[in-house]
PDB file of N, CA and C and ligand atoms in Angstrom:
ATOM      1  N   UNK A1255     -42.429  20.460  18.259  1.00  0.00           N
ATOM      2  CA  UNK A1255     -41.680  19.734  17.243  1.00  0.00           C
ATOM      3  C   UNK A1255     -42.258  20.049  15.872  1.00  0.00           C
ATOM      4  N   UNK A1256     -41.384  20.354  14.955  1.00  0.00           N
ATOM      5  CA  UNK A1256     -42.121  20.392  13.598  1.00  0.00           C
ATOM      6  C   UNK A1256     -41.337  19.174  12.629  1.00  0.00           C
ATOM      7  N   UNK A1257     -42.330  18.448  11.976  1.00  0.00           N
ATOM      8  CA  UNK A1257     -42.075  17.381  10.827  1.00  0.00           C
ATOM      9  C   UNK A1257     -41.711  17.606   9.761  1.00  0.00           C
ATOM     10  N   UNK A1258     -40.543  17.382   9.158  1.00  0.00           N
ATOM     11  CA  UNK A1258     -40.455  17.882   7.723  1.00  0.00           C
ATOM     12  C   UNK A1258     -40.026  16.355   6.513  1.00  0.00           C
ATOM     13  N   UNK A1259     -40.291  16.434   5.624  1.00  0.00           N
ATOM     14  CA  UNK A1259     -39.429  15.448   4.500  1.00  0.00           C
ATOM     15  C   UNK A1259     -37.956  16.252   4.459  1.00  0.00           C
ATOM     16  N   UNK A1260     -36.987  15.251   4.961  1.00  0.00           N
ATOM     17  CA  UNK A1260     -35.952  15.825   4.197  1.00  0.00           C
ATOM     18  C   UNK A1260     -35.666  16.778   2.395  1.00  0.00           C
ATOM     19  N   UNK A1261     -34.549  17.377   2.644  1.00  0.00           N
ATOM     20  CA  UNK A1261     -34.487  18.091   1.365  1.00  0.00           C
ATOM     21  C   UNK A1261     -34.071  17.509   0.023  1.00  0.00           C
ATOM     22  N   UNK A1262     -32.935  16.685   0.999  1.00  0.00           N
ATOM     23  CA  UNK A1262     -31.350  15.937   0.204  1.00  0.00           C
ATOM     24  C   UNK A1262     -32.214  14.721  -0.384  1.00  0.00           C
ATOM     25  N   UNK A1263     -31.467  14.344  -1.523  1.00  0.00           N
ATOM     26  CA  UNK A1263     -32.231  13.648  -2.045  1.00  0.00           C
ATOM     27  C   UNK A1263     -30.881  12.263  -1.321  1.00  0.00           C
ATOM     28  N   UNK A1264     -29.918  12.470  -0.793  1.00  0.00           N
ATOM     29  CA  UNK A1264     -28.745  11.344  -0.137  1.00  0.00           C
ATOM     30  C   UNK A1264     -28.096  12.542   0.611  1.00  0.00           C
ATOM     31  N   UNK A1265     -28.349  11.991   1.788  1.00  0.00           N
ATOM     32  CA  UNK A1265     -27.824  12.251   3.095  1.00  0.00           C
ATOM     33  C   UNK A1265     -25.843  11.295   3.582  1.00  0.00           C
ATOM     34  N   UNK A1266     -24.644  11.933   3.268  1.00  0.00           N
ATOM     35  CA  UNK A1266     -23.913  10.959   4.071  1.00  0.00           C
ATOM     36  C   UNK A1266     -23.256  11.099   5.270  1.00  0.00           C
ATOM     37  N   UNK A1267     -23.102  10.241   6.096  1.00  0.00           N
ATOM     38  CA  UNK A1267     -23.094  10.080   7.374  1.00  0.00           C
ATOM     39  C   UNK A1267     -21.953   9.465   7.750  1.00  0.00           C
ATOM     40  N   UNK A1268     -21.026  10.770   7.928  1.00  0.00           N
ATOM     41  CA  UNK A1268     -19.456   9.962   7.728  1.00  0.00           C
ATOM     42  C   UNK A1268     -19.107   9.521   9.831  1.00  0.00           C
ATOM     43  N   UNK A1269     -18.848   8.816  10.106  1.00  0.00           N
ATOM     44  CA  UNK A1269     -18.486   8.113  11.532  1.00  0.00           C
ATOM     45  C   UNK A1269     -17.604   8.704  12.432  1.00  0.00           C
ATOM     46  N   UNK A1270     -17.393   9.862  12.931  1.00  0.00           N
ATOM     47  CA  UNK A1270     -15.927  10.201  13.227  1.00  0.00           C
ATOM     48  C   UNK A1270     -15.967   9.816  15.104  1.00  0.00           C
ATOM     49  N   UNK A1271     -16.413   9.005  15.439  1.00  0.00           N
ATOM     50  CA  UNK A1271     -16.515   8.705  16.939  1.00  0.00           C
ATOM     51  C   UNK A1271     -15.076   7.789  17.280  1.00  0.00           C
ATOM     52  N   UNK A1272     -14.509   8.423  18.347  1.00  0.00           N
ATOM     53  CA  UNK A1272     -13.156   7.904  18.772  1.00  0.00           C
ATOM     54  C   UNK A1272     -13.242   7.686  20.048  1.00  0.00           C
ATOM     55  N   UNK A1273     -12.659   6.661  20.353  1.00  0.00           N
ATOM     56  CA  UNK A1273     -12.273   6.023  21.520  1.00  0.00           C
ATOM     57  C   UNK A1273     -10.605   5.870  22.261  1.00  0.00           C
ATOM     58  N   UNK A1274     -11.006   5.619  23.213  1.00  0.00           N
ATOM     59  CA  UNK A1274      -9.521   5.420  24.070  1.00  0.00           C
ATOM     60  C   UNK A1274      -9.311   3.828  24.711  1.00  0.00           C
ATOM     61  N   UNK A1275      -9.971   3.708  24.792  1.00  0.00           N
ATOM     62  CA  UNK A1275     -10.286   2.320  25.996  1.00  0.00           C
ATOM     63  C   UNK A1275      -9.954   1.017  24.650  1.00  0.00           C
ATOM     64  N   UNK A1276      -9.389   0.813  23.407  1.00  0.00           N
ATOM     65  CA  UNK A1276      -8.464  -0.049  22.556  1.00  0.00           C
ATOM     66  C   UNK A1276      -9.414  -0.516  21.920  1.00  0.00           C
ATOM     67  N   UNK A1277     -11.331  -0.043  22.183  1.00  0.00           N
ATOM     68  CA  UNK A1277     -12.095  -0.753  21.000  1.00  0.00           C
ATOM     69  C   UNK A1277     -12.084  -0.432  19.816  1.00  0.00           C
ATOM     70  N   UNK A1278     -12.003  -0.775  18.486  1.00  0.00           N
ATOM     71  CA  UNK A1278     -12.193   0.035  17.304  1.00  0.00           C
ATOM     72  C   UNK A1278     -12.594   0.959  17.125  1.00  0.00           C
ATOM     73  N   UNK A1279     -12.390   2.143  16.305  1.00  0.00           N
ATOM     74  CA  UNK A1279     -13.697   3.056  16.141  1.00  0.00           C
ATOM     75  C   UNK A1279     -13.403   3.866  15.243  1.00  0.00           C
ATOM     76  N   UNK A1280     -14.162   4.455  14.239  1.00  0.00           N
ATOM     77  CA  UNK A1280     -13.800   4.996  13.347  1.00  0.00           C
ATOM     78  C   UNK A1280     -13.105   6.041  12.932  1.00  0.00           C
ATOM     79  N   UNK A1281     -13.390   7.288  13.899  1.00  0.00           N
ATOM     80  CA  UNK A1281     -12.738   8.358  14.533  1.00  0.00           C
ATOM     81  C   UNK A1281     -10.841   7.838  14.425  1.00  0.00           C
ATOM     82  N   UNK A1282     -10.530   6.837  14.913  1.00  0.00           N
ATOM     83  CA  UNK A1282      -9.159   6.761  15.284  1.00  0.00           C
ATOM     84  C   UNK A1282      -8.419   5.844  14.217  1.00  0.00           C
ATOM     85  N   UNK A1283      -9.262   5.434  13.007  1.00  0.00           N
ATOM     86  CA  UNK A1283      -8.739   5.209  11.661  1.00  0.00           C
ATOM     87  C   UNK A1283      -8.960   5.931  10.591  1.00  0.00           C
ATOM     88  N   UNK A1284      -9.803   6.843  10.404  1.00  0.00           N
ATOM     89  CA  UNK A1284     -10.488   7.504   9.079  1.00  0.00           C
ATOM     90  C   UNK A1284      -9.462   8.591   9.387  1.00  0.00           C
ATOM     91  N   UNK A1285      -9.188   9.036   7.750  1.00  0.00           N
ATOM     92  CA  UNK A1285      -8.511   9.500   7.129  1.00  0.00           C
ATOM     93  C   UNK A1285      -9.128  11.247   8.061  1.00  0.00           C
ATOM     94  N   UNK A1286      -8.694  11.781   8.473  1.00  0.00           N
ATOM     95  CA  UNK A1286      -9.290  13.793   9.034  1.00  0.00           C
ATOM     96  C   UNK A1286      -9.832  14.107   8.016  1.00  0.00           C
ATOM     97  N   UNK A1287      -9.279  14.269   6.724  1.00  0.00           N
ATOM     98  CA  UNK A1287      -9.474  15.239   5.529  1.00  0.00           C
ATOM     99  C   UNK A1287     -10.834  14.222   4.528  1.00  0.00           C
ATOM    100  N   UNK A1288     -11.226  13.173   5.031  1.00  0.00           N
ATOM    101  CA  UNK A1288     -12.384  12.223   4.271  1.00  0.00           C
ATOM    102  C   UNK A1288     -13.243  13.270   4.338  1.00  0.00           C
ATOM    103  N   UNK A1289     -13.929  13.939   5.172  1.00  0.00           N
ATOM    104  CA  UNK A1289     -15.183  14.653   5.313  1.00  0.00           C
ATOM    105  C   UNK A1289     -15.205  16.126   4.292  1.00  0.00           C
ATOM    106  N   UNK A1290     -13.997  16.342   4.326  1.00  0.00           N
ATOM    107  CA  UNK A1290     -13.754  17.976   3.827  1.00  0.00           C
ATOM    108  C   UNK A1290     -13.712  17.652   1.962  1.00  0.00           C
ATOM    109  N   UNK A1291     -12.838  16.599   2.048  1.00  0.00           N
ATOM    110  CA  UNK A1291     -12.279  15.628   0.350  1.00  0.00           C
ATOM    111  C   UNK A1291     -14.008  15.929  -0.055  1.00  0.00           C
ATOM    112  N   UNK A1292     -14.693  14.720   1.024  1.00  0.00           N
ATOM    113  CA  UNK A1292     -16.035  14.797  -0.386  1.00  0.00           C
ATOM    114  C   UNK A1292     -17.083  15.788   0.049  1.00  0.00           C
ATOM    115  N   UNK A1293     -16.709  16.423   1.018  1.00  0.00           N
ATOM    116  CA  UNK A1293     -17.685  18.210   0.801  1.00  0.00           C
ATOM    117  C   UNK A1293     -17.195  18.872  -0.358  1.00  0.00           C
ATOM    118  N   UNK A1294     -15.667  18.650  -1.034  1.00  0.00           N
ATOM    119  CA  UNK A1294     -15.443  19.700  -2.063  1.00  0.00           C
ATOM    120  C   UNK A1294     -15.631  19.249  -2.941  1.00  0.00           C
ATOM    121  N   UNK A1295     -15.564  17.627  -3.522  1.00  0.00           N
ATOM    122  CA  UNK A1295     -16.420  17.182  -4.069  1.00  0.00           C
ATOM    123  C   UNK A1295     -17.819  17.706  -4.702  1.00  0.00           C
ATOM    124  N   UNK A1296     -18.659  17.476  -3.810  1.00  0.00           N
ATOM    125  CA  UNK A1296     -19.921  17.455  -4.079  1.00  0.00           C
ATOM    126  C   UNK A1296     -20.201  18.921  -4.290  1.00  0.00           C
ATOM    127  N   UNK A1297     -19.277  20.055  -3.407  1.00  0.00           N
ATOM    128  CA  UNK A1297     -19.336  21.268  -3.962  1.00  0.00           C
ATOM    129  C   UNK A1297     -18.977  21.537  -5.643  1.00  0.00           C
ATOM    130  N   UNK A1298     -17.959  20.613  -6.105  1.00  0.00           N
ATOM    131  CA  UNK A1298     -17.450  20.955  -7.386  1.00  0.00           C
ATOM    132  C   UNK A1298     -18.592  20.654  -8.500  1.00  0.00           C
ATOM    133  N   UNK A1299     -19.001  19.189  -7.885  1.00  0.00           N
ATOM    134  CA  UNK A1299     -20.210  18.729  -8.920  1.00  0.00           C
ATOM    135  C   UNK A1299     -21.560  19.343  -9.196  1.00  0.00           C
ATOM    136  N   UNK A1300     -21.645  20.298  -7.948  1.00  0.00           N
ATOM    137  CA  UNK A1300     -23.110  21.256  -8.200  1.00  0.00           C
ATOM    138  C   UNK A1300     -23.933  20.451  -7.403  1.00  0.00           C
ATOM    139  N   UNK A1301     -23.664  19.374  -6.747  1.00  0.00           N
ATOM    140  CA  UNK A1301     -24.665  18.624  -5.881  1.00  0.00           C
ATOM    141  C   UNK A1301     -25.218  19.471  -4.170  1.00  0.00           C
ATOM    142  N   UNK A1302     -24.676  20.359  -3.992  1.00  0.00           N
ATOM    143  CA  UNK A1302     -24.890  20.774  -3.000  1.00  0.00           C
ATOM    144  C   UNK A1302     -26.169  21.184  -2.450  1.00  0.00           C
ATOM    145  N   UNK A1303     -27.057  21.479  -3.358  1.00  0.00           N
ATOM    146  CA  UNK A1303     -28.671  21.500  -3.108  1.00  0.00           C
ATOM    147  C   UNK A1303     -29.413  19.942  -3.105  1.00  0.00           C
ATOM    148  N   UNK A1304     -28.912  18.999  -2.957  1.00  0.00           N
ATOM    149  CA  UNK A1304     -29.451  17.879  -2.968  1.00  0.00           C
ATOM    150  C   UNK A1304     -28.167  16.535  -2.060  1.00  0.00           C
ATOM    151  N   UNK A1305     -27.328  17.119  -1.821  1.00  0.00           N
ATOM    152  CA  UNK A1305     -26.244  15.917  -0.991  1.00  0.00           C
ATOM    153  C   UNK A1305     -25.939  16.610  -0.023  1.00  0.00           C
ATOM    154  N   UNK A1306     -25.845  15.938   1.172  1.00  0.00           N
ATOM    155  CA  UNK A1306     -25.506  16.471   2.285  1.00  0.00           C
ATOM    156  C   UNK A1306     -24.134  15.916   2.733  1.00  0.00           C
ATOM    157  N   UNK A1307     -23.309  15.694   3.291  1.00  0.00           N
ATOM    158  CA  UNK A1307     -22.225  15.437   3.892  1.00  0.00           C
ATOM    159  C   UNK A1307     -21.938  15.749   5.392  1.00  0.00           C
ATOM    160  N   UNK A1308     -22.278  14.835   6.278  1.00  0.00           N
ATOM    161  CA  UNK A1308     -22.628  15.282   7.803  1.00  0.00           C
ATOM    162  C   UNK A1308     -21.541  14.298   8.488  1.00  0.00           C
ATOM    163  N   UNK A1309     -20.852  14.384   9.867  1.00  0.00           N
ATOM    164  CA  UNK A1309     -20.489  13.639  10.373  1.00  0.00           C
ATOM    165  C   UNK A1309     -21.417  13.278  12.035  1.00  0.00           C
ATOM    166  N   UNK A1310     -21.235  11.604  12.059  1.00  0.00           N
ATOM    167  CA  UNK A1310     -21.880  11.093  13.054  1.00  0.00           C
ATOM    168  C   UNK A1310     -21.317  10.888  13.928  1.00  0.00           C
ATOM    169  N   UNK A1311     -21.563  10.446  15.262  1.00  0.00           N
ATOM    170  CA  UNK A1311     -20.978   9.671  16.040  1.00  0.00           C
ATOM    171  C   UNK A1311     -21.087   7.903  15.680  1.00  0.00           C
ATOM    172  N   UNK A1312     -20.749   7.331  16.661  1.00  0.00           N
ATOM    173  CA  UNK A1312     -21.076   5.620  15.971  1.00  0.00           C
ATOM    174  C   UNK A1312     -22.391   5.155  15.404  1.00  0.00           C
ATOM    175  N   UNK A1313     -22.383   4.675  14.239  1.00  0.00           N
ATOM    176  CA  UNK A1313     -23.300   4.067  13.823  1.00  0.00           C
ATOM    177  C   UNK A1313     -23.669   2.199  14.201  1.00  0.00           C
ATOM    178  N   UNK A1314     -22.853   1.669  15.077  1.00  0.00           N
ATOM    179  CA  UNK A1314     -22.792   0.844  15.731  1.00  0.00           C
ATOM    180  C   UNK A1314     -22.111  -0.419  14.430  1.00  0.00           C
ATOM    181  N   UNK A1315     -21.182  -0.385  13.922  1.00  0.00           N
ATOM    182  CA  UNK A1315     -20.723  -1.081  12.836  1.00  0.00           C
ATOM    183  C   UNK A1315     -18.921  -1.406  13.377  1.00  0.00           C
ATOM    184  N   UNK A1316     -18.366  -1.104  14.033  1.00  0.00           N
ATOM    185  CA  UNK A1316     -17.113  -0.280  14.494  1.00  0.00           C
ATOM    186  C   UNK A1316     -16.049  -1.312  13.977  1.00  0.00           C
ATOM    187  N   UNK A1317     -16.251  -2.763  13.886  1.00  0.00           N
ATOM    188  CA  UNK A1317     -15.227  -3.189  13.253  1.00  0.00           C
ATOM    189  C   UNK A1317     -14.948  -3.277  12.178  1.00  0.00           C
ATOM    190  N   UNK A1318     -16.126  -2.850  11.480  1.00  0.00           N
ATOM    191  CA  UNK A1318     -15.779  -2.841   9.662  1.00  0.00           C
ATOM    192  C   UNK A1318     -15.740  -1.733   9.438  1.00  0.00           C
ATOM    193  N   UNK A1319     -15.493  -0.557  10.269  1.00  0.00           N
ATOM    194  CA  UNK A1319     -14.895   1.243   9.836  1.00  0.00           C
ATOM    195  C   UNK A1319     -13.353   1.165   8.894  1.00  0.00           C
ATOM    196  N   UNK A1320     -13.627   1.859   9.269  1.00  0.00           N
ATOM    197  CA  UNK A1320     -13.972   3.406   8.877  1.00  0.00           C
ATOM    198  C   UNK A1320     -15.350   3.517   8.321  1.00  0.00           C
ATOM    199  N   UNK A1321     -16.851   3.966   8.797  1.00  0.00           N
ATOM    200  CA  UNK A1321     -17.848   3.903   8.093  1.00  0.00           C
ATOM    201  C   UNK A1321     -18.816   4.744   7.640  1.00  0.00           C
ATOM    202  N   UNK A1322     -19.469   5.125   6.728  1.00  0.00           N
ATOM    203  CA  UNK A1322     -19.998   5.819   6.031  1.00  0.00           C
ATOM    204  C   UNK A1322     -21.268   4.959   5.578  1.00  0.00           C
ATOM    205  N   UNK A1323     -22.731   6.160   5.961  1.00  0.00           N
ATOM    206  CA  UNK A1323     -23.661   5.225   5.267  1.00  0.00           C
ATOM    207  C   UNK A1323     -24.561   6.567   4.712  1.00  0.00           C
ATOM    208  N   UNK A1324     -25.033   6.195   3.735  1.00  0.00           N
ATOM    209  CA  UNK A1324     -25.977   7.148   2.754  1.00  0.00           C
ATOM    210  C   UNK A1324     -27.475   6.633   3.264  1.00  0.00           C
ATOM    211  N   UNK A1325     -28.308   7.957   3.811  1.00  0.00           N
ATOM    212  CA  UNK A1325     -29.729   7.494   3.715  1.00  0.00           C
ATOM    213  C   UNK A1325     -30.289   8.659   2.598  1.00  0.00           C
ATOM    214  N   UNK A1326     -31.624   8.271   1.926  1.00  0.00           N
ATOM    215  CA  UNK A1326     -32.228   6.881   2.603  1.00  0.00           C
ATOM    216  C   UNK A1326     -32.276   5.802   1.824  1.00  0.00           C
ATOM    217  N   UNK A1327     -30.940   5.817   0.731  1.00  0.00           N
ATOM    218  CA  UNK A1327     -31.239   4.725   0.234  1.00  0.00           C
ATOM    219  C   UNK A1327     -30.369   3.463   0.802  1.00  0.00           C
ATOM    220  N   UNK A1328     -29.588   3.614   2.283  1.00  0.00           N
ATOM    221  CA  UNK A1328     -29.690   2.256   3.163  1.00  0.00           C
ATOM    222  C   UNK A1328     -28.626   1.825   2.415  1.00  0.00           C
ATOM    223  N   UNK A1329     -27.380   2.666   2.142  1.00  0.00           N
ATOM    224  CA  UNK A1329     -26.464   2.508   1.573  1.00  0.00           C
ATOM    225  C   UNK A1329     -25.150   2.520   2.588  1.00  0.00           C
ATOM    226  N   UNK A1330     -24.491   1.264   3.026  1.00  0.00           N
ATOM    227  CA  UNK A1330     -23.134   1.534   3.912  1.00  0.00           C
ATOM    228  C   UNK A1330     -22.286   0.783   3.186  1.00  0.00           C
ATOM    229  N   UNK A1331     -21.304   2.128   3.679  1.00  0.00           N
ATOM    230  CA  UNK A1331     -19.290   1.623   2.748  1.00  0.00           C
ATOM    231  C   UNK A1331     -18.933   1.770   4.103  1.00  0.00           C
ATOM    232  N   UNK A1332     -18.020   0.655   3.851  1.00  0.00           N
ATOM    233  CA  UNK A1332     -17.306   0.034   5.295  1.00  0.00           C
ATOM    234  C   UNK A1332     -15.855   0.062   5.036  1.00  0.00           C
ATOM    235  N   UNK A1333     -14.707   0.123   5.645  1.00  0.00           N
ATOM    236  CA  UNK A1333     -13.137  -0.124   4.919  1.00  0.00           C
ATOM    237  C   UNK A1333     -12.986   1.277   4.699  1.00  0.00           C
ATOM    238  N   UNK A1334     -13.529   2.446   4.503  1.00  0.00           N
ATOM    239  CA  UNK A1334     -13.479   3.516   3.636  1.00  0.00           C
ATOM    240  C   UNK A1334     -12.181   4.615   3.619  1.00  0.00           C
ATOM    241  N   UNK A1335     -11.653   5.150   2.407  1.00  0.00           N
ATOM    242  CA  UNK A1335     -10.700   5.686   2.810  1.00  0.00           C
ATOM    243  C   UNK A1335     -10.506   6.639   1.817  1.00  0.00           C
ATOM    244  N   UNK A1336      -9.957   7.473   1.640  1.00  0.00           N
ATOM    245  CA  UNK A1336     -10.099   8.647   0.671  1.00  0.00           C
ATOM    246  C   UNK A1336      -9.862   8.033  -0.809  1.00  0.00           C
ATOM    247  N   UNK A1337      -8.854   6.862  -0.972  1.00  0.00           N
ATOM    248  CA  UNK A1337      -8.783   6.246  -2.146  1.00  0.00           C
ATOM    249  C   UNK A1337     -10.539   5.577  -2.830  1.00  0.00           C
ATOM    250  N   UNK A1338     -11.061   5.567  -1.474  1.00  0.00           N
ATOM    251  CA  UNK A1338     -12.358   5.458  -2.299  1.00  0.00           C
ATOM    252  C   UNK A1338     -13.583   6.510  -2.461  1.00  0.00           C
ATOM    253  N   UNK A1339     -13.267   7.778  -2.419  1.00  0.00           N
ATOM    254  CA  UNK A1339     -13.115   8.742  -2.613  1.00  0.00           C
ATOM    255  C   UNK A1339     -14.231   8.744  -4.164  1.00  0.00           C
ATOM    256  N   UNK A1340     -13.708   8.465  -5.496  1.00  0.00           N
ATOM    257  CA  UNK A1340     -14.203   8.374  -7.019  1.00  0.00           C
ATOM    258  C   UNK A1340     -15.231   7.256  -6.863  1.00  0.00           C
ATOM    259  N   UNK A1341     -15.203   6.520  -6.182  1.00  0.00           N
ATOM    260  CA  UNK A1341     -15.968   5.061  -6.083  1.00  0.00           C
ATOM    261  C   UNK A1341     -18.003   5.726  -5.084  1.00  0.00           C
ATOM    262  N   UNK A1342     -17.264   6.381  -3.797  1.00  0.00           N
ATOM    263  CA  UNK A1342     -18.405   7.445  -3.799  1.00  0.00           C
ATOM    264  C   UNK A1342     -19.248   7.972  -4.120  1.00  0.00           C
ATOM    265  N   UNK A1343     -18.546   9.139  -5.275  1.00  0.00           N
ATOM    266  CA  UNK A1343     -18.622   9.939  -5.928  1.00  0.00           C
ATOM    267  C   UNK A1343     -19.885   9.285  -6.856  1.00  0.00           C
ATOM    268  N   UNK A1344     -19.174   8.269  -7.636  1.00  0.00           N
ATOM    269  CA  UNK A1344     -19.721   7.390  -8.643  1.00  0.00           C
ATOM    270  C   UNK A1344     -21.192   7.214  -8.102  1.00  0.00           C
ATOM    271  N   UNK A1345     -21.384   6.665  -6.908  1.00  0.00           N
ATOM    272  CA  UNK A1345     -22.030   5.902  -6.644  1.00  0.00           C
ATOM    273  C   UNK A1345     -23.541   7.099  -6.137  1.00  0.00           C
ATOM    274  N   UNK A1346     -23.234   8.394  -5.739  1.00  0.00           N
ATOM    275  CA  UNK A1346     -23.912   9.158  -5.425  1.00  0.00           C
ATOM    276  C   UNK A1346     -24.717  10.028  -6.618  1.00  0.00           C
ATOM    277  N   UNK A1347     -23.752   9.499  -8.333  1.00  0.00           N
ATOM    278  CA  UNK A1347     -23.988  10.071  -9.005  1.00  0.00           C
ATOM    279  C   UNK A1347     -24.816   9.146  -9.463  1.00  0.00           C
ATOM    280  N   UNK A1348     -24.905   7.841  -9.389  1.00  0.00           N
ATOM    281  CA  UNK A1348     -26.310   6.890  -9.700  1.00  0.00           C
ATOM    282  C   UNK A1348     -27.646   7.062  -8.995  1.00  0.00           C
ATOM    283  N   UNK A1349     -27.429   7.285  -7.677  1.00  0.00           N
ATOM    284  CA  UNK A1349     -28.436   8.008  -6.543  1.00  0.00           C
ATOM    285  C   UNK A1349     -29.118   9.380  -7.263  1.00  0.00           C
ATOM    286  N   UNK A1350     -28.237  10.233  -7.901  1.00  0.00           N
ATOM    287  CA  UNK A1350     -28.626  11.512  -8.280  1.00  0.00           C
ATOM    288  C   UNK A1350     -29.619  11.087  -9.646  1.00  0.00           C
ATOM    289  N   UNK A1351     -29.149  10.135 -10.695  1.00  0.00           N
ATOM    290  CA  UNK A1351     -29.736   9.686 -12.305  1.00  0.00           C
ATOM    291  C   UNK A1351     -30.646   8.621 -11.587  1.00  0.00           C
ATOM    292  N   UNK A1352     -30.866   8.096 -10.660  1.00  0.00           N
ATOM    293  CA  UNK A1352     -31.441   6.725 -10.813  1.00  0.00           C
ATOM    294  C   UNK A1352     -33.123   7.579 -10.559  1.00  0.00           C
TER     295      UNK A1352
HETATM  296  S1  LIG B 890     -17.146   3.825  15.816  1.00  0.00           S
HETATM  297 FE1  LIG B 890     -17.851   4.069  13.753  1.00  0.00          FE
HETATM  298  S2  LIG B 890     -19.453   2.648  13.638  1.00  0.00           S
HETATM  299 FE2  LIG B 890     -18.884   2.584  15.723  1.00  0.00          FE
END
């Protein structure tokens, strides 16, 4: 095993785990194109050496999905949907100045 510090200075961790069996899950409400929207994003802004954009399986949250959480600053958006999309953005760009 080798140990490293991450690179990214915000890691996000978009939920795409789907189910069949009628429990919630994020996978089977989130928007397909959420993950790709804020990869081109963060490509446009020059953040790409420091933001990551990854998708998870469940983060164990499933009724307040669609969900997305930023480490490591222990950041989760719940409800999420491409309309919040700029709200993100915003918020990754305080992560980046803070
Ligand atoms: S299915 Fe997304 S948090 Fe569980």
């Amino acid at each position: 095993m080798n140990k490293k510090v991450s690179r990214y200075k915000a890691h996000l961790f978009i939920c795409n785990k789907t189910r069949d069996d009628g429990r919630k899950s994020c996978g089977n409400h989130a928007d397909p194109e959420l993950k790709s929207i804020l990869k081109d994003a963060v490509q446009e802004k020059g953040w790409k050496p420091l933001v990551r954009v990854s998708e998870s399986s469940c983060l164990g949250v499933c009724d307040a999905g669609p969900n997305i959480m930023i480490y490591p600053q222990k950041i989760w958006l719940s409800d999420v949907s491409t309309a919040d999309v700029p709200e993100i953005i915003q918020t990754l760009e305080e992560i980046l100045n803070g």
